[in-house]
């Protein structure tokens, strides 16, 4: 252990806390000369003294002994503040309908949509935002839009199964999302599906949709 490195770290933290040598010495119960020798690396503090120093300065022994000390308290505060705000939004969206006085389900949905739009636009519209920050969002939106298209195909596909379309089987989805490759590919089972569907008899009375509301 390098005594001088430990002493330098104690001095750095002491000054960062706005304390002079006398104030720290009084707080840990030693004279200022002894503290001065510790900070200059002449002497090494006893375990009891080191424990008092870390307690008064608000650091861990590891922070003083593992290298040059750097203040990270402001970063920790920012992280905690960020997590607190994010959690507050999550709770509001999860339970806001029950914790607020909304006259109807539609009123709550309108409020929920407003909060989500504000959250997303605040992120996208930030002056610090870079293109690299937005590409993952673009990819997510594209996949979501394509999934909506697939869902519409699936709805029409289901109608075909029950013989509820005029031309039957015309809406088989030719595409699918491959999560392994992370891209859209041709539906590998399309021909098999067509063959299977062709053998499904139409339900009597549903061959023609004219006149049916």
PDB file of C-alpha atoms in Angstrom:
ATOM      1  CA  UNK A   1       0.000   0.000   0.000  1.00  0.00           C
ATOM      2  CA  UNK A   2       1.310   3.436  -0.906  1.00  0.00           C
ATOM      3  CA  UNK A   3       0.834   5.673   2.118  1.00  0.00           C
ATOM      4  CA  UNK A   4       1.165   8.784  -0.028  1.00  0.00           C
ATOM      5  CA  UNK A   5      -1.735   7.784  -2.339  1.00  0.00           C
ATOM      6  CA  UNK A   6      -4.018   7.190   0.627  1.00  0.00           C
ATOM      7  CA  UNK A   7      -2.996  10.516   2.157  1.00  0.00           C
ATOM      8  CA  UNK A   8      -3.572  12.369  -1.110  1.00  0.00           C
ATOM      9  CA  UNK A   9      -7.032  10.885  -1.412  1.00  0.00           C
ATOM     10  CA  UNK A  10      -7.912  11.898   2.154  1.00  0.00           C
ATOM     11  CA  UNK A  11      -6.744  15.422   1.373  1.00  0.00           C
ATOM     12  CA  UNK A  12      -8.729  15.565  -1.885  1.00  0.00           C
ATOM     13  CA  UNK A  13     -11.952  14.454  -0.235  1.00  0.00           C
ATOM     14  CA  UNK A  14     -11.409  16.746   2.769  1.00  0.00           C
ATOM     15  CA  UNK A  15     -11.016  19.783   0.517  1.00  0.00           C
ATOM     16  CA  UNK A  16     -13.989  18.723  -1.607  1.00  0.00           C
ATOM     17  CA  UNK A  17     -16.100  18.596   1.574  1.00  0.00           C
ATOM     18  CA  UNK A  18     -14.927  22.106   2.433  1.00  0.00           C
ATOM     19  CA  UNK A  19     -13.041  21.099   5.582  1.00  0.00           C
ATOM     20  CA  UNK A  20      -9.640  22.262   6.754  1.00  0.00           C
ATOM     21  CA  UNK A  21      -7.156  19.990   8.514  1.00  0.00           C
ATOM     22  CA  UNK A  22      -8.104  21.188  11.968  1.00  0.00           C
ATOM     23  CA  UNK A  23     -11.809  20.498  11.423  1.00  0.00           C
ATOM     24  CA  UNK A  24     -11.163  16.962  10.198  1.00  0.00           C
ATOM     25  CA  UNK A  25      -8.642  16.291  12.958  1.00  0.00           C
ATOM     26  CA  UNK A  26     -11.135  17.405  15.618  1.00  0.00           C
ATOM     27  CA  UNK A  27     -13.891  15.301  14.050  1.00  0.00           C
ATOM     28  CA  UNK A  28     -11.822  12.083  14.134  1.00  0.00           C
ATOM     29  CA  UNK A  29     -10.164  12.750  17.494  1.00  0.00           C
ATOM     30  CA  UNK A  30      -6.498  13.258  16.561  1.00  0.00           C
ATOM     31  CA  UNK A  31      -4.260  16.328  16.484  1.00  0.00           C
ATOM     32  CA  UNK A  32      -3.689  18.294  13.285  1.00  0.00           C
ATOM     33  CA  UNK A  33       0.006  17.303  13.116  1.00  0.00           C
ATOM     34  CA  UNK A  34      -0.900  13.597  13.007  1.00  0.00           C
ATOM     35  CA  UNK A  35      -3.460  14.234  10.249  1.00  0.00           C
ATOM     36  CA  UNK A  36      -0.894  16.263   8.308  1.00  0.00           C
ATOM     37  CA  UNK A  37       1.557  13.331   8.411  1.00  0.00           C
ATOM     38  CA  UNK A  38      -1.183  10.972   7.183  1.00  0.00           C
ATOM     39  CA  UNK A  39      -2.075  13.244   4.284  1.00  0.00           C
ATOM     40  CA  UNK A  40       1.592  13.648   3.311  1.00  0.00           C
ATOM     41  CA  UNK A  41       2.124   9.886   3.367  1.00  0.00           C
ATOM     42  CA  UNK A  42       4.574   9.967   6.264  1.00  0.00           C
ATOM     43  CA  UNK A  43       2.372   7.871   8.541  1.00  0.00           C
ATOM     44  CA  UNK A  44      -0.383   5.345   7.896  1.00  0.00           C
ATOM     45  CA  UNK A  45      -3.569   5.723  10.001  1.00  0.00           C
ATOM     46  CA  UNK A  46      -4.652   2.987  12.380  1.00  0.00           C
ATOM     47  CA  UNK A  47      -7.710   0.975  11.400  1.00  0.00           C
ATOM     48  CA  UNK A  48      -9.798   2.850  13.962  1.00  0.00           C
ATOM     49  CA  UNK A  49      -8.624   6.239  12.631  1.00  0.00           C
ATOM     50  CA  UNK A  50      -9.201   5.202   9.010  1.00  0.00           C
ATOM     51  CA  UNK A  51     -12.711   4.083   9.891  1.00  0.00           C
ATOM     52  CA  UNK A  52     -13.428   7.482  11.478  1.00  0.00           C
ATOM     53  CA  UNK A  53     -11.988   9.316   8.467  1.00  0.00           C
ATOM     54  CA  UNK A  54     -14.208   7.420   6.003  1.00  0.00           C
ATOM     55  CA  UNK A  55     -17.250   8.002   8.213  1.00  0.00           C
ATOM     56  CA  UNK A  56     -16.680  11.763   8.510  1.00  0.00           C
ATOM     57  CA  UNK A  57     -15.799  12.234   4.825  1.00  0.00           C
ATOM     58  CA  UNK A  58     -18.633  10.013   3.620  1.00  0.00           C
ATOM     59  CA  UNK A  59     -16.533   7.619   1.546  1.00  0.00           C
ATOM     60  CA  UNK A  60     -15.704   3.921   1.686  1.00  0.00           C
ATOM     61  CA  UNK A  61     -12.247   2.580   2.567  1.00  0.00           C
ATOM     62  CA  UNK A  62     -12.072   1.090  -0.914  1.00  0.00           C
ATOM     63  CA  UNK A  63     -12.523   4.537  -2.491  1.00  0.00           C
ATOM     64  CA  UNK A  64      -9.519   5.842  -0.572  1.00  0.00           C
ATOM     65  CA  UNK A  65      -7.339   2.788  -1.099  1.00  0.00           C
ATOM     66  CA  UNK A  66      -8.033   1.774  -4.715  1.00  0.00           C
ATOM     67  CA  UNK A  67      -6.532   4.678  -6.663  1.00  0.00           C
ATOM     68  CA  UNK A  68      -6.941   8.366  -7.254  1.00  0.00           C
ATOM     69  CA  UNK A  69     -10.247   9.483  -5.774  1.00  0.00           C
ATOM     70  CA  UNK A  70     -12.712  11.142  -8.110  1.00  0.00           C
ATOM     71  CA  UNK A  71     -15.988  12.660  -7.039  1.00  0.00           C
ATOM     72  CA  UNK A  72     -18.963  10.768  -8.468  1.00  0.00           C
ATOM     73  CA  UNK A  73     -21.611  11.895  -6.004  1.00  0.00           C
ATOM     74  CA  UNK A  74     -23.167  14.341  -8.495  1.00  0.00           C
ATOM     75  CA  UNK A  75     -23.440  11.541 -11.073  1.00  0.00           C
ATOM     76  CA  UNK A  76     -25.109   9.265  -8.541  1.00  0.00           C
ATOM     77  CA  UNK A  77     -27.599  12.005  -7.695  1.00  0.00           C
ATOM     78  CA  UNK A  78     -28.429  12.516 -11.367  1.00  0.00           C
ATOM     79  CA  UNK A  79     -28.903   8.778 -11.859  1.00  0.00           C
ATOM     80  CA  UNK A  80     -31.179   8.503  -8.822  1.00  0.00           C
ATOM     81  CA  UNK A  81     -33.172  11.530  -9.971  1.00  0.00           C
ATOM     82  CA  UNK A  82     -33.532  10.042 -13.450  1.00  0.00           C
ATOM     83  CA  UNK A  83     -34.694   6.675 -12.088  1.00  0.00           C
ATOM     84  CA  UNK A  84     -37.157   8.406  -9.780  1.00  0.00           C
ATOM     85  CA  UNK A  85     -38.716  10.366 -12.663  1.00  0.00           C
ATOM     86  CA  UNK A  86     -38.915   7.304 -14.896  1.00  0.00           C
ATOM     87  CA  UNK A  87     -40.519   5.221 -12.157  1.00  0.00           C
ATOM     88  CA  UNK A  88     -43.015   7.998 -11.421  1.00  0.00           C
ATOM     89  CA  UNK A  89     -44.094   7.966 -15.079  1.00  0.00           C
ATOM     90  CA  UNK A  90     -44.343   4.157 -15.107  1.00  0.00           C
ATOM     91  CA  UNK A  91     -46.529   4.152 -11.991  1.00  0.00           C
ATOM     92  CA  UNK A  92     -48.745   6.916 -13.357  1.00  0.00           C
ATOM     93  CA  UNK A  93     -49.312   5.065 -16.625  1.00  0.00           C
ATOM     94  CA  UNK A  94     -49.932   1.784 -14.801  1.00  0.00           C
ATOM     95  CA  UNK A  95     -52.271   3.099 -12.099  1.00  0.00           C
ATOM     96  CA  UNK A  96     -53.249   6.607 -13.184  1.00  0.00           C
ATOM     97  CA  UNK A  97     -56.692   5.523 -14.257  1.00  0.00           C
ATOM     98  CA  UNK A  98     -57.485   4.448 -10.695  1.00  0.00           C
ATOM     99  CA  UNK A  99     -55.575   7.200  -8.851  1.00  0.00           C
ATOM    100  CA  UNK A 100     -57.149  10.125 -10.750  1.00  0.00           C
ATOM    101  CA  UNK A 101     -60.688  11.272 -11.251  1.00  0.00           C
ATOM    102  CA  UNK A 102     -61.563  10.539 -14.865  1.00  0.00           C
ATOM    103  CA  UNK A 103     -65.178  10.659 -15.931  1.00  0.00           C
ATOM    104  CA  UNK A 104     -64.801   7.949 -18.541  1.00  0.00           C
ATOM    105  CA  UNK A 105     -62.498   5.377 -20.073  1.00  0.00           C
ATOM    106  CA  UNK A 106     -62.125   7.597 -23.139  1.00  0.00           C
ATOM    107  CA  UNK A 107     -60.972  10.522 -20.987  1.00  0.00           C
ATOM    108  CA  UNK A 108     -58.288   8.358 -19.377  1.00  0.00           C
ATOM    109  CA  UNK A 109     -57.088   7.032 -22.739  1.00  0.00           C
ATOM    110  CA  UNK A 110     -56.808  10.579 -24.056  1.00  0.00           C
ATOM    111  CA  UNK A 111     -54.744  11.572 -21.012  1.00  0.00           C
ATOM    112  CA  UNK A 112     -52.572   8.443 -21.314  1.00  0.00           C
ATOM    113  CA  UNK A 113     -51.906   9.168 -24.994  1.00  0.00           C
ATOM    114  CA  UNK A 114     -51.004  12.772 -24.167  1.00  0.00           C
ATOM    115  CA  UNK A 115     -48.469  11.722 -21.502  1.00  0.00           C
ATOM    116  CA  UNK A 116     -46.826   9.179 -23.820  1.00  0.00           C
ATOM    117  CA  UNK A 117     -46.570  11.698 -26.653  1.00  0.00           C
ATOM    118  CA  UNK A 118     -45.011  14.277 -24.328  1.00  0.00           C
ATOM    119  CA  UNK A 119     -42.484  11.739 -23.073  1.00  0.00           C
ATOM    120  CA  UNK A 120     -41.464  10.613 -26.553  1.00  0.00           C
ATOM    121  CA  UNK A 121     -41.365  14.111 -28.050  1.00  0.00           C
ATOM    122  CA  UNK A 122     -39.272  15.439 -25.146  1.00  0.00           C
ATOM    123  CA  UNK A 123     -36.704  12.754 -25.893  1.00  0.00           C
ATOM    124  CA  UNK A 124     -36.738  13.166 -29.662  1.00  0.00           C
ATOM    125  CA  UNK A 125     -36.775  16.976 -29.538  1.00  0.00           C
ATOM    126  CA  UNK A 126     -33.829  17.347 -27.179  1.00  0.00           C
ATOM    127  CA  UNK A 127     -31.040  19.578 -28.533  1.00  0.00           C
ATOM    128  CA  UNK A 128     -28.508  17.004 -27.314  1.00  0.00           C
ATOM    129  CA  UNK A 129     -30.087  14.230 -29.365  1.00  0.00           C
ATOM    130  CA  UNK A 130     -27.968  12.750 -32.158  1.00  0.00           C
ATOM    131  CA  UNK A 131     -28.928  10.683 -35.194  1.00  0.00           C
ATOM    132  CA  UNK A 132     -27.385   7.582 -33.588  1.00  0.00           C
ATOM    133  CA  UNK A 133     -29.871   7.964 -30.706  1.00  0.00           C
ATOM    134  CA  UNK A 134     -32.832   7.895 -33.080  1.00  0.00           C
ATOM    135  CA  UNK A 135     -31.906   4.962 -35.328  1.00  0.00           C
ATOM    136  CA  UNK A 136     -32.996   2.354 -32.737  1.00  0.00           C
ATOM    137  CA  UNK A 137     -36.318   4.202 -32.421  1.00  0.00           C
ATOM    138  CA  UNK A 138     -36.710   4.245 -36.212  1.00  0.00           C
ATOM    139  CA  UNK A 139     -36.090   0.507 -36.336  1.00  0.00           C
ATOM    140  CA  UNK A 140     -38.624  -0.107 -33.567  1.00  0.00           C
ATOM    141  CA  UNK A 141     -41.267   2.003 -35.332  1.00  0.00           C
ATOM    142  CA  UNK A 142     -40.676   0.283 -38.664  1.00  0.00           C
ATOM    143  CA  UNK A 143     -41.034  -3.118 -37.072  1.00  0.00           C
ATOM    144  CA  UNK A 144     -44.187  -1.991 -35.246  1.00  0.00           C
ATOM    145  CA  UNK A 145     -45.717  -0.631 -38.459  1.00  0.00           C
ATOM    146  CA  UNK A 146     -44.909  -3.834 -40.303  1.00  0.00           C
ATOM    147  CA  UNK A 147     -46.361  -5.918 -37.468  1.00  0.00           C
ATOM    148  CA  UNK A 148     -49.597  -3.984 -37.791  1.00  0.00           C
ATOM    149  CA  UNK A 149     -49.660  -4.919 -41.481  1.00  0.00           C
ATOM    150  CA  UNK A 150     -49.057  -8.566 -40.588  1.00  0.00           C
ATOM    151  CA  UNK A 151     -51.915  -8.427 -38.101  1.00  0.00           C
ATOM    152  CA  UNK A 152     -54.244  -7.135 -40.806  1.00  0.00           C
ATOM    153  CA  UNK A 153     -53.153  -9.970 -43.082  1.00  0.00           C
ATOM    154  CA  UNK A 154     -53.798 -12.424 -40.269  1.00  0.00           C
ATOM    155  CA  UNK A 155     -57.306 -11.047 -39.781  1.00  0.00           C
ATOM    156  CA  UNK A 156     -58.099 -11.528 -43.459  1.00  0.00           C
ATOM    157  CA  UNK A 157     -56.397 -14.922 -43.373  1.00  0.00           C
ATOM    158  CA  UNK A 158     -58.794 -15.956 -40.594  1.00  0.00           C
ATOM    159  CA  UNK A 159     -61.740 -14.839 -42.696  1.00  0.00           C
ATOM    160  CA  UNK A 160     -60.500 -17.072 -45.498  1.00  0.00           C
ATOM    161  CA  UNK A 161     -60.370 -20.055 -43.140  1.00  0.00           C
ATOM    162  CA  UNK A 162     -64.090 -19.695 -42.502  1.00  0.00           C
ATOM    163  CA  UNK A 163     -64.974 -19.030 -46.112  1.00  0.00           C
ATOM    164  CA  UNK A 164     -66.023 -15.468 -45.400  1.00  0.00           C
ATOM    165  CA  UNK A 165     -64.282 -13.786 -48.346  1.00  0.00           C
ATOM    166  CA  UNK A 166     -65.573 -13.585 -51.852  1.00  0.00           C
ATOM    167  CA  UNK A 167     -62.479 -14.941 -53.559  1.00  0.00           C
ATOM    168  CA  UNK A 168     -61.253 -17.165 -50.703  1.00  0.00           C
ATOM    169  CA  UNK A 169     -57.528 -17.580 -49.785  1.00  0.00           C
ATOM    170  CA  UNK A 170     -56.451 -14.424 -51.613  1.00  0.00           C
ATOM    171  CA  UNK A 171     -55.221 -12.818 -48.392  1.00  0.00           C
ATOM    172  CA  UNK A 172     -52.607 -15.337 -47.304  1.00  0.00           C
ATOM    173  CA  UNK A 173     -49.733 -13.375 -45.787  1.00  0.00           C
ATOM    174  CA  UNK A 174     -46.636 -13.809 -48.013  1.00  0.00           C
ATOM    175  CA  UNK A 175     -44.261 -12.359 -45.392  1.00  0.00           C
ATOM    176  CA  UNK A 176     -43.124 -13.046 -41.862  1.00  0.00           C
ATOM    177  CA  UNK A 177     -40.703 -11.565 -39.320  1.00  0.00           C
ATOM    178  CA  UNK A 178     -37.610 -13.661 -38.636  1.00  0.00           C
ATOM    179  CA  UNK A 179     -36.434 -12.803 -35.077  1.00  0.00           C
ATOM    180  CA  UNK A 180     -33.172 -14.741 -35.512  1.00  0.00           C
ATOM    181  CA  UNK A 181     -32.096 -12.891 -38.659  1.00  0.00           C
ATOM    182  CA  UNK A 182     -33.794  -9.697 -37.514  1.00  0.00           C
ATOM    183  CA  UNK A 183     -35.459  -9.029 -40.842  1.00  0.00           C
ATOM    184  CA  UNK A 184     -38.558  -9.650 -42.958  1.00  0.00           C
ATOM    185  CA  UNK A 185     -38.551 -12.811 -45.076  1.00  0.00           C
ATOM    186  CA  UNK A 186     -40.972 -14.616 -47.373  1.00  0.00           C
ATOM    187  CA  UNK A 187     -43.394 -16.869 -45.564  1.00  0.00           C
ATOM    188  CA  UNK A 188     -41.819 -20.315 -45.865  1.00  0.00           C
ATOM    189  CA  UNK A 189     -45.174 -22.014 -45.270  1.00  0.00           C
ATOM    190  CA  UNK A 190     -47.176 -19.998 -47.784  1.00  0.00           C
ATOM    191  CA  UNK A 191     -47.514 -22.815 -50.351  1.00  0.00           C
ATOM    192  CA  UNK A 192     -48.414 -25.309 -47.624  1.00  0.00           C
ATOM    193  CA  UNK A 193     -51.042 -22.918 -46.278  1.00  0.00           C
ATOM    194  CA  UNK A 194     -52.564 -22.413 -49.716  1.00  0.00           C
ATOM    195  CA  UNK A 195     -52.811 -26.154 -50.223  1.00  0.00           C
ATOM    196  CA  UNK A 196     -54.385 -26.688 -46.797  1.00  0.00           C
ATOM    197  CA  UNK A 197     -56.856 -23.854 -47.224  1.00  0.00           C
ATOM    198  CA  UNK A 198     -57.908 -25.022 -50.650  1.00  0.00           C
ATOM    199  CA  UNK A 199     -59.339 -28.159 -49.054  1.00  0.00           C
ATOM    200  CA  UNK A 200     -61.426 -26.237 -46.506  1.00  0.00           C
ATOM    201  CA  UNK A 201     -65.037 -26.163 -47.713  1.00  0.00           C
ATOM    202  CA  UNK A 202     -66.852 -22.838 -47.747  1.00  0.00           C
ATOM    203  CA  UNK A 203     -69.630 -22.486 -45.193  1.00  0.00           C
ATOM    204  CA  UNK A 204     -72.972 -22.571 -46.859  1.00  0.00           C
ATOM    205  CA  UNK A 205     -74.574 -19.169 -47.019  1.00  0.00           C
ATOM    206  CA  UNK A 206     -71.301 -17.291 -46.789  1.00  0.00           C
ATOM    207  CA  UNK A 207     -70.065 -17.702 -50.359  1.00  0.00           C
ATOM    208  CA  UNK A 208     -71.426 -14.287 -51.287  1.00  0.00           C
ATOM    209  CA  UNK A 209     -71.273 -11.323 -48.901  1.00  0.00           C
ATOM    210  CA  UNK A 210     -73.761  -9.193 -50.864  1.00  0.00           C
ATOM    211  CA  UNK A 211     -76.674  -8.162 -48.749  1.00  0.00           C
ATOM    212  CA  UNK A 212     -74.961  -9.151 -45.487  1.00  0.00           C
ATOM    213  CA  UNK A 213     -74.435  -6.309 -42.976  1.00  0.00           C
TER     214      UNK A 213
END
